Tab-separated table of C-alpha atoms in Angstrom:
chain	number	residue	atom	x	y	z
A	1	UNK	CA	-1.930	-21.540	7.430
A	2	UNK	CA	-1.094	-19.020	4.743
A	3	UNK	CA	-0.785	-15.443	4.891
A	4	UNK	CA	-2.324	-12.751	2.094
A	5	UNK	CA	-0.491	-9.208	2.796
A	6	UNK	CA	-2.160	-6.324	0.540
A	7	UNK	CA	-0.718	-3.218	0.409
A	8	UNK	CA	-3.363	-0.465	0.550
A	9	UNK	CA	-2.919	2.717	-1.902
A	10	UNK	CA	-2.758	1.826	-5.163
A	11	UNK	CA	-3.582	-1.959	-4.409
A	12	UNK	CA	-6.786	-2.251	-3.036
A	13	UNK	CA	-7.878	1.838	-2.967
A	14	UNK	CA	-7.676	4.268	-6.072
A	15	UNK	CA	-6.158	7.266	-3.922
A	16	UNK	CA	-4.018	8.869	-6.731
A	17	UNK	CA	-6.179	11.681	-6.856
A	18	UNK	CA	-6.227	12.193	-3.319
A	19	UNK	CA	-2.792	11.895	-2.499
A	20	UNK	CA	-1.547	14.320	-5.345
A	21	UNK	CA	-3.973	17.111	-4.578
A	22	UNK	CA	-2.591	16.643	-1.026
A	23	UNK	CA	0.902	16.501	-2.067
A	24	UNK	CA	0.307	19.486	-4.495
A	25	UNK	CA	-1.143	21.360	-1.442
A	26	UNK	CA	1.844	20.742	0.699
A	27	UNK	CA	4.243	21.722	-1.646
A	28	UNK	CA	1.838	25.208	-2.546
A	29	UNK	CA	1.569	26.150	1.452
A	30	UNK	CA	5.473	24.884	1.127
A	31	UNK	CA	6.243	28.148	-1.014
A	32	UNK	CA	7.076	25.909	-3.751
A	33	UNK	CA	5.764	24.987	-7.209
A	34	UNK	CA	3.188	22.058	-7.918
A	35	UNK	CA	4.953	18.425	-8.883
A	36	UNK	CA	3.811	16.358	-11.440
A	37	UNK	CA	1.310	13.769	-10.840
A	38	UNK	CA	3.737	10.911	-12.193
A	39	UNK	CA	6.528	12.309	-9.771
A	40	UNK	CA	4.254	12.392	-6.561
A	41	UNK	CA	3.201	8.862	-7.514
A	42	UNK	CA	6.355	7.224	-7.754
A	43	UNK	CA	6.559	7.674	-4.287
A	44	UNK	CA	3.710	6.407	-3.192
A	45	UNK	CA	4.622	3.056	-0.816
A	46	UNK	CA	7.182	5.120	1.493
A	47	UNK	CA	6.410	6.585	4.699
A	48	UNK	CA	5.478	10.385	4.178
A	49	UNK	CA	9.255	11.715	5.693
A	50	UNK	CA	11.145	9.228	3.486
A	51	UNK	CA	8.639	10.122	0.548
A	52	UNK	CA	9.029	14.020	0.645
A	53	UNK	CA	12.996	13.463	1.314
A	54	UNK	CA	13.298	11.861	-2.214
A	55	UNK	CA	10.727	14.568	-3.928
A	56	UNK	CA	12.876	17.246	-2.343
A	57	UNK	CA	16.751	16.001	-2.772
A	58	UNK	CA	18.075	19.144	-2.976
A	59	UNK	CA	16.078	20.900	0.365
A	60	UNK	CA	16.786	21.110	3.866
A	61	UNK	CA	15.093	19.453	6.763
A	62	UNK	CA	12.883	22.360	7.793
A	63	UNK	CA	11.492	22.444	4.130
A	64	UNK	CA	10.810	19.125	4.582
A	65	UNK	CA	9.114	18.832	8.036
A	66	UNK	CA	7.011	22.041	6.308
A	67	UNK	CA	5.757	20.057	3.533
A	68	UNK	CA	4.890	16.782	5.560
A	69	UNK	CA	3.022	18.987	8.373
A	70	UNK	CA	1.176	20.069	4.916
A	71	UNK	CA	0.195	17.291	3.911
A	72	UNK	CA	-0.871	15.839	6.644
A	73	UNK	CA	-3.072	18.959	7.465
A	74	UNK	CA	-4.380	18.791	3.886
A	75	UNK	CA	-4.974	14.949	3.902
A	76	UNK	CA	-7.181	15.731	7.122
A	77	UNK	CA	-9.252	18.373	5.985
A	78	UNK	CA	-9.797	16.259	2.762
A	79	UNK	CA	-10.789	13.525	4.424
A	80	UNK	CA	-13.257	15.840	7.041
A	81	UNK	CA	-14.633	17.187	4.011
A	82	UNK	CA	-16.199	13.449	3.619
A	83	UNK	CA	-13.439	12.490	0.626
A	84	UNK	CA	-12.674	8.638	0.329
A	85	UNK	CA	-10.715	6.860	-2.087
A	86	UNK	CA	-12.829	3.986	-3.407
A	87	UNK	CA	-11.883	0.161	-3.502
A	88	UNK	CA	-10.701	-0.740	-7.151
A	89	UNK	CA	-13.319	-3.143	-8.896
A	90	UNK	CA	-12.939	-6.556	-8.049
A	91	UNK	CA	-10.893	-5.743	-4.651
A	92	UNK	CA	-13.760	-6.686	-2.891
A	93	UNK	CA	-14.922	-9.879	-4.205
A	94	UNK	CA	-11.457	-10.746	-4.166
A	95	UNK	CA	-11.129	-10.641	-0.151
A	96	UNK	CA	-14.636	-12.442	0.381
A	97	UNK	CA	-12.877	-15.595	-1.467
A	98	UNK	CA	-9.831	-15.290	0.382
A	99	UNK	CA	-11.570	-14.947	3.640
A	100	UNK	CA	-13.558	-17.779	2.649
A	101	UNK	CA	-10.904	-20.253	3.028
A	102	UNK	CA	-10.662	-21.283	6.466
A	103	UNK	CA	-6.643	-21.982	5.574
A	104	UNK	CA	-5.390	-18.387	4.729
A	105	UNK	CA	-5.281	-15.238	6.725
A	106	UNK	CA	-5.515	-11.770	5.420
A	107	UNK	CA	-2.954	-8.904	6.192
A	108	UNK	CA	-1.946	-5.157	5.564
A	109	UNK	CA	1.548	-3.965	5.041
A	110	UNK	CA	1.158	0.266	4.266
A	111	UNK	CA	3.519	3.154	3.957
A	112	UNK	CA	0.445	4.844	6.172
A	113	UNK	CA	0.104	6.218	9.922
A	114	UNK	CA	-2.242	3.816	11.673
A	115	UNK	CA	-4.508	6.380	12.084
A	116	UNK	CA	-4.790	6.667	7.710
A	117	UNK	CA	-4.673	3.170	7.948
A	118	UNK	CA	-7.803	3.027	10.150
A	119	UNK	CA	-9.905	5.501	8.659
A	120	UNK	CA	-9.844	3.743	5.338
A	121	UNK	CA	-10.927	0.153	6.568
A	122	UNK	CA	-13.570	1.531	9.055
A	123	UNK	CA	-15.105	3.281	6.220
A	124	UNK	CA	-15.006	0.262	4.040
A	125	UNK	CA	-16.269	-1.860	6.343
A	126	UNK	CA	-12.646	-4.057	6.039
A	127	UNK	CA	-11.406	-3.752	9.487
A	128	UNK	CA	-12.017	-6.974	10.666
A	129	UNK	CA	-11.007	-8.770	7.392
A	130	UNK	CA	-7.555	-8.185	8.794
A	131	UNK	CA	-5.730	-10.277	11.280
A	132	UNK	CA	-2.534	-7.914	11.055
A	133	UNK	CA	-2.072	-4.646	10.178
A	134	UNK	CA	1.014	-2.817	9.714
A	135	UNK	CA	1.560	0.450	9.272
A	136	UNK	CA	4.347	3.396	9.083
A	137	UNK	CA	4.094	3.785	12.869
A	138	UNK	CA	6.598	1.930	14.558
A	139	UNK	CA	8.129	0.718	11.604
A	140	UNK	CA	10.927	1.841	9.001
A	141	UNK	CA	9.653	3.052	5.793
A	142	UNK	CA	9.645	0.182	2.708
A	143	UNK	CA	10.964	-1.258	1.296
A	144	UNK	CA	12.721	-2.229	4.671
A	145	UNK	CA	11.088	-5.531	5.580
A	146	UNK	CA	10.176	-5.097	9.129
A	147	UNK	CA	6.407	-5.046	8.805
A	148	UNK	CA	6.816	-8.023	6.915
A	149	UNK	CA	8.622	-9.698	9.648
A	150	UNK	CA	5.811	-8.469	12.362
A	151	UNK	CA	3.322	-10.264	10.579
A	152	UNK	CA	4.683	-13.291	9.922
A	153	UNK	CA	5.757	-12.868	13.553
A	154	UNK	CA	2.188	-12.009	14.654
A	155	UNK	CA	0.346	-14.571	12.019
A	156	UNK	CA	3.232	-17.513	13.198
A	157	UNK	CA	2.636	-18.244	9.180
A	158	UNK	CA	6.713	-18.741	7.632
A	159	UNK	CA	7.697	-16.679	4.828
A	160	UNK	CA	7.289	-19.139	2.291
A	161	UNK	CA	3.809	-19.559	2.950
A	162	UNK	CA	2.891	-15.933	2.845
A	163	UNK	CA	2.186	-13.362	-0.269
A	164	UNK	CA	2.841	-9.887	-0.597
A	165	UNK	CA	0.733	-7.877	-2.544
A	166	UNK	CA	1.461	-4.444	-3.936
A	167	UNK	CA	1.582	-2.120	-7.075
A	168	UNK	CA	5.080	-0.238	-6.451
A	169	UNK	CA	8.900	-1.447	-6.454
A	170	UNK	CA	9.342	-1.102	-2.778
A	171	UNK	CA	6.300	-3.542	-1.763
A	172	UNK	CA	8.391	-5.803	-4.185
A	173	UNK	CA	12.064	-5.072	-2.598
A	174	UNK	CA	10.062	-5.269	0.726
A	175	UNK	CA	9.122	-8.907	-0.167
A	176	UNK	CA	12.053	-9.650	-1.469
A	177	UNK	CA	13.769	-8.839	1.493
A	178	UNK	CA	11.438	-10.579	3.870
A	179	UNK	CA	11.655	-14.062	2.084
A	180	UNK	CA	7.948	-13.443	0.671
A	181	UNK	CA	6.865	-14.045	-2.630
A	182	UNK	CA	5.723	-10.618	-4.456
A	183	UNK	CA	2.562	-10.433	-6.470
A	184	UNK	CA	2.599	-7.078	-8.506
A	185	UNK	CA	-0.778	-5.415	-9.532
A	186	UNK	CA	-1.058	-4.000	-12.870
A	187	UNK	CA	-3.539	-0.816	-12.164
A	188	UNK	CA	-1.529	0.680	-10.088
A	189	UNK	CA	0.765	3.703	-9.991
A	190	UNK	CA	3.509	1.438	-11.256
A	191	UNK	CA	4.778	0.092	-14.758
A	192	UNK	CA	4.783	-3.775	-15.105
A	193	UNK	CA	8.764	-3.562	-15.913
A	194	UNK	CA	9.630	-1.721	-12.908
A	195	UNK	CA	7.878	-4.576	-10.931
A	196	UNK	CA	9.373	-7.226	-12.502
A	197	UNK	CA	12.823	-5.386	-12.332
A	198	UNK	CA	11.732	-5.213	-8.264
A	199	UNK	CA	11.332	-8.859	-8.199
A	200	UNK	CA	7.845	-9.582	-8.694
A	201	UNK	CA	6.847	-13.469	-9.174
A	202	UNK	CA	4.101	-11.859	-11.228
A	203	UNK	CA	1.927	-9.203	-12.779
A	204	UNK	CA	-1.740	-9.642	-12.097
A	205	UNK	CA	-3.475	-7.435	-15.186
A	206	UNK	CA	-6.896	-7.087	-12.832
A	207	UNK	CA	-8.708	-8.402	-9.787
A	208	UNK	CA	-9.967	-11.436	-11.220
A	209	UNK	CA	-6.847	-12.472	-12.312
A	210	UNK	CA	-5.681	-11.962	-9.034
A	211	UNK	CA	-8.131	-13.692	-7.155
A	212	UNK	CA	-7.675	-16.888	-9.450
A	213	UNK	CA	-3.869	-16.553	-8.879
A	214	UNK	CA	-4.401	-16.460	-4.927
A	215	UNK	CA	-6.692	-19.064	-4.748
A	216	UNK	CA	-4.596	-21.529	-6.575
A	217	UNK	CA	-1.730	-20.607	-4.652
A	218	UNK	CA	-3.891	-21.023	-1.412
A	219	UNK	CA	-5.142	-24.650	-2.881
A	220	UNK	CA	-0.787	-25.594	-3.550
């Protein structure tokens, strides 16, 4: 068997909007000034304490927990208010040929809670595309490779038969780290030379390209 991990924001979901209106909202009921979209993204990938720690360097830990608790509150009230990132062209079609293939398995590897995690493949319909899903609960942030090494562990697949997808350095220092080869995406939130700096075997430009990749790999 081989093993397909996908990463989800910014790899299979456009959620930049989402997640820096949250962010921006957080930092607002914070008391402090809005970020930069390009600074909240560059973040994206970690687990939300490890992501707000390296937006606010310089701040203490109650400033912190303040900002994550307002996130989170505006992430839920975004997401009551019937707001959902939508799949980037192509991801979908790409998963139907992958789960096709009676050889490879499909995974998730996320800097989300479970419960983020959940509420995205539910409403796609992607749930049970997934024979593992890892999230930020239970695990260290990335680009630490533990939820690597539960799927592998859960999938029995060996790292050198498995693929990590992602669009941001830590998915790629993540792989790295696990053993697993790292397949960059190029529409993410991302620049190609910062993914190839991270490691990444390669750059796929869009889904189709992607999907070819994948399926040649899954045909080696």
């Amino acid at each position: 068997m081989k093993l397909v991990i996908f990463d989800i924001d910014g790899t299979l979901v456009d959620s930049q909007h989402e997640i820096t209106d949250a962010m921006n909202r957080a930092m607002v009921i914070a008391g402090l000034p809005e970020m930069e979209p390009a600074s909240i993204l560059s973040i994206v990938g970690l687990s939300l304490p490890v992501a707000v720690a390296r937006l606010l360097p310089g701040a203490g830990p109650d400033l912190h927990d303040r900002v994550v608790a307002g996130y989170r509150e505006s992430f839920i009230a975004s997401r009551a208010a019937g707001a959902l990132p939508p799949l980037y062209p192509g991801a979908l079609e790409c998963l139907d040929a992958l789960a096709s293939l009676d050889e490879v398995l499909l995974g998730i590897a996320t800097g989300k809670p479970a419960r983020g995690l959940t509420a995205i493949l539910d409403a796609h319909g992607l749930t049970r595309r997934f024979i593992t899903r890892q999230s930020a609960d239970g695990h260290p942030s990335k680009p630490h490779p533990a939820m690597l090494e539960s799927a592998l562990s859960e999938t029995g697949v060996p790292a050198a038969r498995a693929v990590m997808v992602g669009d941001s350095v830590f998915d790629m220092e993540m792989a790295r780290s696990a053993g697993v080869a790292g397949y960059g995406v190029g529409w993410g939130f991302c620049p190609a030379e910062e993914l190839h700096a991270a490691g990444a075997y390669l750059i796929a430009p869009d889904y189709p390209a992607l999907t070819r990749v994948l399926l040649e790999w899954a045909d080696e």
